[in-house]
Amino acid sequence: MSRIDVTEKIITAKVLQGLKWADVADRVGLSKEWVTAACLGQMTLTAEQAAIVGEIFGLSAEDQKWLQVVPYKGSLPTAVPTDPLIYRFYELVNVYGSTFKELIHEEFGDGIMSAIDFKMDLQREPDPKGDRVSITMSGKFLPYKTY
Amino acid sequence: MSRIDVTEKIITAKVLQGLKWADVADRVGLSKEWVTAACLGQMTLTAEQAAIVGEIFGLSAEDQKWLQVVPYKGSLPTAVPTDPLIYRFYELVNVYGSTFKELIHEEFGDGIMSAIDFKMDLQREPDPKGDRVSITMSGKFLPYKTY
Amino acid sequence: MSRIDVTEKIITAKVLQGLKWADVADRVGLSKEWVTAACLGQMTLTAEQAAIVGEIFGLSAEDQKWLQVVPYKGSLPTAVPTDPLIYRFYELVNVYGSTFKELIHEEFGDGIMSAIDFKMDLQREPDPKGDRVSITMSGKFLPYKTY
Amino acid sequence: MSRIDVTEKIITAKVLQGLKWADVADRVGLSKEWVTAACLGQMTLTAEQAAIVGEIFGLSAEDQKWLQVVPYKGSLPTAVPTDPLIYRFYELVNVYGSTFKELIHEEFGDGIMSAIDFKMDLQREPDPKGDRVSITMSGKFLPYKTY
Amino acid sequence: MSRIDVTEKIITAKVLQGLKWADVADRVGLSKEWVTAACLGQMTLTAEQAAIVGEIFGLSAEDQKWLQVVPYKGSLPTAVPTDPLIYRFYELVNVYGSTFKELIHEEFGDGIMSAIDFKMDLQREPDPKGDRVSITMSGKFLPYKTY
Amino acid sequence: MSRIDVTEKIITAKVLQGLKWADVADRVGLSKEWVTAACLGQMTLTAEQAAIVGEIFGLSAEDQKWLQVVPYKGSLPTAVPTDPLIYRFYELVNVYGSTFKELIHEEFGDGIMSAIDFKMDLQREPDPKGDRVSITMSGKFLPYKTY
Amino acid sequence: MSRIDVTEKIITAKVLQGLKWADVADRVGLSKEWVTAACLGQMTLTAEQAAIVGEIFGLSAEDQKWLQVVPYKGSLPTAVPTDPLIYRFYELVNVYGSTFKELIHEEFGDGIMSAIDFKMDLQREPDPKGDRVSITMSGKFLPYKTY
Amino acid sequence: MSRIDVTEKIITAKVLQGLKWADVADRVGLSKEWVTAACLGQMTLTAEQAAIVGEIFGLSAEDQKWLQVVPYKGSLPTAVPTDPLIYRFYELVNVYGSTFKELIHEEFGDGIMSAIDFKMDLQREPDPKGDRVSITMSGKFLPYKTY
Amino acid sequence: MSRIDVTEKIITAKVLQGLKWADVADRVGLSKEWVTAACLGQMTLTAEQAAIVGEIFGLSAEDQKWLQVVPYKGSLPTAVPTDPLIYRFYELVNVYGSTFKELIHEEFGDGIMSAIDFKMDLQREPDPKGDRVSITMSGKFLPYKTY
Amino acid sequence: MSRIDVTEKIITAKVLQGLKWADVADRVGLSKEWVTAACLGQMTLTAEQAAIVGEIFGLSAEDQKWLQVVPYKGSLPTAVPTDPLIYRFYELVNVYGSTFKELIHEEFGDGIMSAIDFKMDLQREPDPKGDRVSITMSGKFLPYKTY
């Protein structure tokens, strides 16, 4: 048994019960972005969070223990994603990757935007020509240091 | 000769003259994100834009014509990027890809966030614990239709 | 359990009952192209569509719920397809890819043909030298914009 | 020297002279789809066609000989294309590949749509919600035979 | 259930019963090459052929239906085969691929040897220095056409 | 300098002079299959053969020395060939690979068809429905031995 | 069921019974190298050999039939092996591959060392600085021939 | 400039002068295996060895300095080698890799055969049925230790 | 059954019982680094060690036998790891790989740092700006020798 | 021109002048690990550092400007390194990767060891059984946070 089995249980329960991630997040008391990632096997829950998630999705005590163990991360089956929605993000990295690099270095110098000390917010942006997806990412800048 | 040669000329001129992308963007009159991507060979310039860019970087009339041709896009040398800054964005797609998918579908239904009708803004976010990189992306939601 | 299991149930039922996709599409009331893609796990059905498909293929209520969830798309087991029929389409992209790019940009400027706001019609084209497969694709042109 | 060098000469001449593929095709007297593919190094020209193309793009007699030699085909630098316009076609093969397979077999039996005895027509389809790209492909059906 | 399961049943039955492909082919009344490929999941049988094959290998009525469905073709687990016998054919393509291309184009012009309108005959060629494998392949030449 | 440079010289000379492989083979006094492979950098020539080939294509004494050195073999730029003519042979290996394996083992036992002690003959096979490419391959069977 | 299942049975029986390959080879009456490869699913046994192996590892009559069928060879899960012991052999091919090629061609001319008409002997070589693994390989030289 | 350039100079000089690796090795005073690998850019020479090699192949003082620098090793252009002679060694690793592993562990326990503290001898083994290539490898066994 | 199954049993038992690797290591009497690697299927245990580990995790006698067999090593599912923690180590190899090579060769000459005669110690390094992970690796230097 | 050209100039100058990285580092006044990585194109220098490095290696003013630009990092030509010294580090990640993950999470919880806020020290560790390479790495632990 492994975390992947718990993730599958959660996804199946969600489909059959018709739950929404936003409602799950409300009950956990954290952002929908973090909670969804956690339920999909990418983040580690505390015992309290695992208990709430376990209650919502009908998970056993053993399942809840797995939720508290740091998972092997990576949620995609192939290096280049085949799903069109996820591919668009990969395409952004491909087309704009060198732009990210130039502009962050211009502003901050040598270093990276952390993907660990990181948060994200995803919202609907109403627009008369068709609503838009708006994503705000915020990651701490970490400078390379000399030694 | 090709667009890649023009991109290399631009990068070399920028290094030797010590220019900043933000200043180039000011002279072109567009966002620093779009202008940087264009100068790095990912976007297509109008004749007017090409003339301004050409003047800044000392490009010939022939070089400017290449800037007005739609380039073969993709700015990374490998499918999984090796550069740490760019890799962090790939990691975000890898770790959060399924979360992007779930939350966008929950809010909008089946479809994608456009990477074409898309804009982006990258800013420094001051923070006493260490400044942060803040990136706001906005892409039109495009629904799959039945037919 | 997952959408893949439902797809397998549908394919097995189709083989054993000797059904035709065109007939399934007639009962759903949509094109055979969209309905086949949906039954093969690439599109999302409404509750009504899922009920019809469920009745045809003998699917449970739970199976029908999976049909209403946006699937992880991509219907091929390898990046370069091994099946000769599907490979021929990949070959067309390989041989004619740069031609598609040149002619669409010549007519429309920088942008793409949408694969989301897209429809397709596949017909037999009678020909005395041997009938032909005729495929008409129609996708909205999406221009890159400056910002 | 090789066909690739001639292709680069043609592309460079086209950019600098501001030519259109449709006009080149008119002078050759064939479809813009075939002529573009030929100029991009995918098809073989007759001596007469090579002479016309050579005159348009200022090619030497030697260059024209290369145009008459069957090229090593394949116009993309990577197995999964990185350019967004070309990727969309790859995505169609990925998402709809199994649908192509099912519907062609349902209509014709076991075999393939030829990518050799093949022609294609690409047109602008005016639409009040935004013009569309319309592509009609026609390939002879080739049945597998028993022996 | 799928065609792959039926292929496995056939292979297992063949091993346990000690059958020969040549005998199976005799009963089907076609070449051993086509019949072996069909039994290995690469070709589509008629109802009559499926009934004969089913009787030989003890297949159920459902199994026989799968034999009549066009399979997803490709019989190798990796892009470069690891089995030494099969690799030698891949090596021939690798070493002689450009020779095939030159000589077929020299004789026929631009086009391909069909792998669909194709037949093959594999025989033992007695030789005092050690018997040889003789394979005769015959595929229709398909010319590229201008349009 | 290397064998690859000599191969390129030969190909360029052949294109510009309009030579035929069959004629080159006649002058060398061997089959067109072997001679073409040798000229394309896959086989090793004797000094006499190199002198004849050198005279035909205008090669220097140094070039001729390279022809007498065993080359690093493999004539394709990618593991899965993109050229449609060559791909068809790869497809045959993919679709018929397991059939080759079964039938050779059934006739000969465990072992391989040699790709070294091998010869090949490629001919036009006239056919009222369209001429065919006929290829006869003959390779010594090499049995695995116990020890 | 397949040869792989029999290989797994053999490995499991060996672990649980604490057998040694050298002893198994003694009972079969062949070298430990060939017998180990055969038990690991790479070689084909005669009925007599299969009976002995079957007795040692407790295999059924069906299992023994599988041992007499030529297997699909290749004993590694990835193209570049991850196991350190096996990787060292891959490293030898990588570092010394061009040396093997040069020295064999210098001694024998164009051709290969057979991996089929091949035998191998692996021994402990006592050494005061630490014992060594000594491997002697012997493969027939197979010359390329002209035709 | 780099070690690769020096390797190319050596190979070119060897072809044009018709030298033999065995003779080069005699002059260096070491085995032909080590000297060939060194000349092909895989090993590091002392100043004295570099001077001898430099004299034989007409290398400059700068070239000789490169021979004394540890090179980036790996002599093959692809992960799976395409050259038939080198591929046979890769095939041996593929077919016999698990056998190497089993027999070395059976004799020595957990650890590896060193590819660094390693030597090799390649000889012609006369045989009335056709001469054989005999390769003896000797590598120190390195045990994993507990700590 | 295989070592992988035993590894899964150990991991599951550890999660459900809430054990710590450091405590397991104490009971085995070796470093936490070696014991963790062994429990994760990378090292070979003695009968005594297997008995202790078996008692801790509730393993059967058969399971314990598997722990005493040398495993097929490699603990990652993909060549480039997707998990962010493990990727950082891959990134260090990517960014600092050439530095490792230069500095070790500068100090020791041609050779490698052994990954077999190797030990490692991982500690928390308290730091007022945030605690650090400190890893000390020690591997015997193995020189290439001439022969 | 690019940073890669400057890296090549530095390496060539170092080989021809017989310099040592430790001495270069002394003149720069930083660790040999950081300075070597910087000279090999992985780190960014200040104007002062670039002037010192430029003087040592005879770099032009333009070259020195490139040293002050953040480079595209990644110092290896392939995803799995072929050089034996560098491969050993990749092997450590492969064999010990899951151990790194378990022990760091056990000590610190969910997060990573930074490869940016990171330093490294490489030393010779004298040992009567053969000197050892000792590497101490220190990276800040970065915890994942909930939001």
Coordinates of C-alpha atoms in Angstrom, one line a residue, chain G residues 8 11-12 15-18 75-78 81-84 86 88 91 95-96 129, chain I residues 1-2 61-63 65-66 69-76 112 115-116 144-145 147:
Chain G
E8 CA 10.5 -15.4 -11.5
I11 CA 14.6 -16.8 -8.9
T12 CA 12.2 -17.1 -6.0
V15 CA 16.5 -17.5 -2.9
L16 CA 14.3 -19.6 -0.6
Q17 CA 16.3 -22.8 -1.1
G18 CA 19.7 -21.0 -1.0
S75 CA 17.6 -8.9 -19.3
L76 CA 17.7 -5.2 -18.3
P77 CA 14.8 -2.9 -17.4
T78 CA 16.4 0.3 -18.9
P81 CA 21.4 0.0 -16.6
T82 CA 21.0 1.6 -13.1
D83 CA 22.6 -1.3 -11.1
P84 CA 26.2 -0.4 -10.3
I86 CA 25.9 -4.0 -14.6
R88 CA 30.3 -1.0 -15.0
E91 CA 30.8 1.9 -18.9
V95 CA 34.9 4.0 -22.7
Y96 CA 36.4 1.2 -24.6
K129 CA 46.0 -6.6 -3.4
Chain I
M1 CA 7.8 -12.4 -5.1
S2 CA 10.9 -10.2 -5.0
A61 CA 11.5 -15.9 7.3
E62 CA 11.1 -15.8 3.5
D63 CA 11.2 -12.0 3.5
K65 CA 16.0 -14.3 2.9
W66 CA 15.3 -11.7 0.3
V69 CA 20.2 -11.4 -1.6
V70 CA 22.1 -8.7 -3.5
P71 CA 19.3 -6.5 -4.9
Y72 CA 19.1 -4.9 -8.4
K73 CA 20.0 -1.4 -7.3
G74 CA 18.7 2.0 -8.4
S75 CA 16.0 3.6 -6.2
L76 CA 14.5 6.2 -8.6
I112 CA 37.4 8.3 -9.7
A115 CA 30.8 5.0 -5.0
I116 CA 31.3 1.4 -3.6
Y144 CA 43.3 4.5 -13.6
K145 CA 46.4 2.5 -14.3
Y147 CA 49.1 -1.6 -18.5

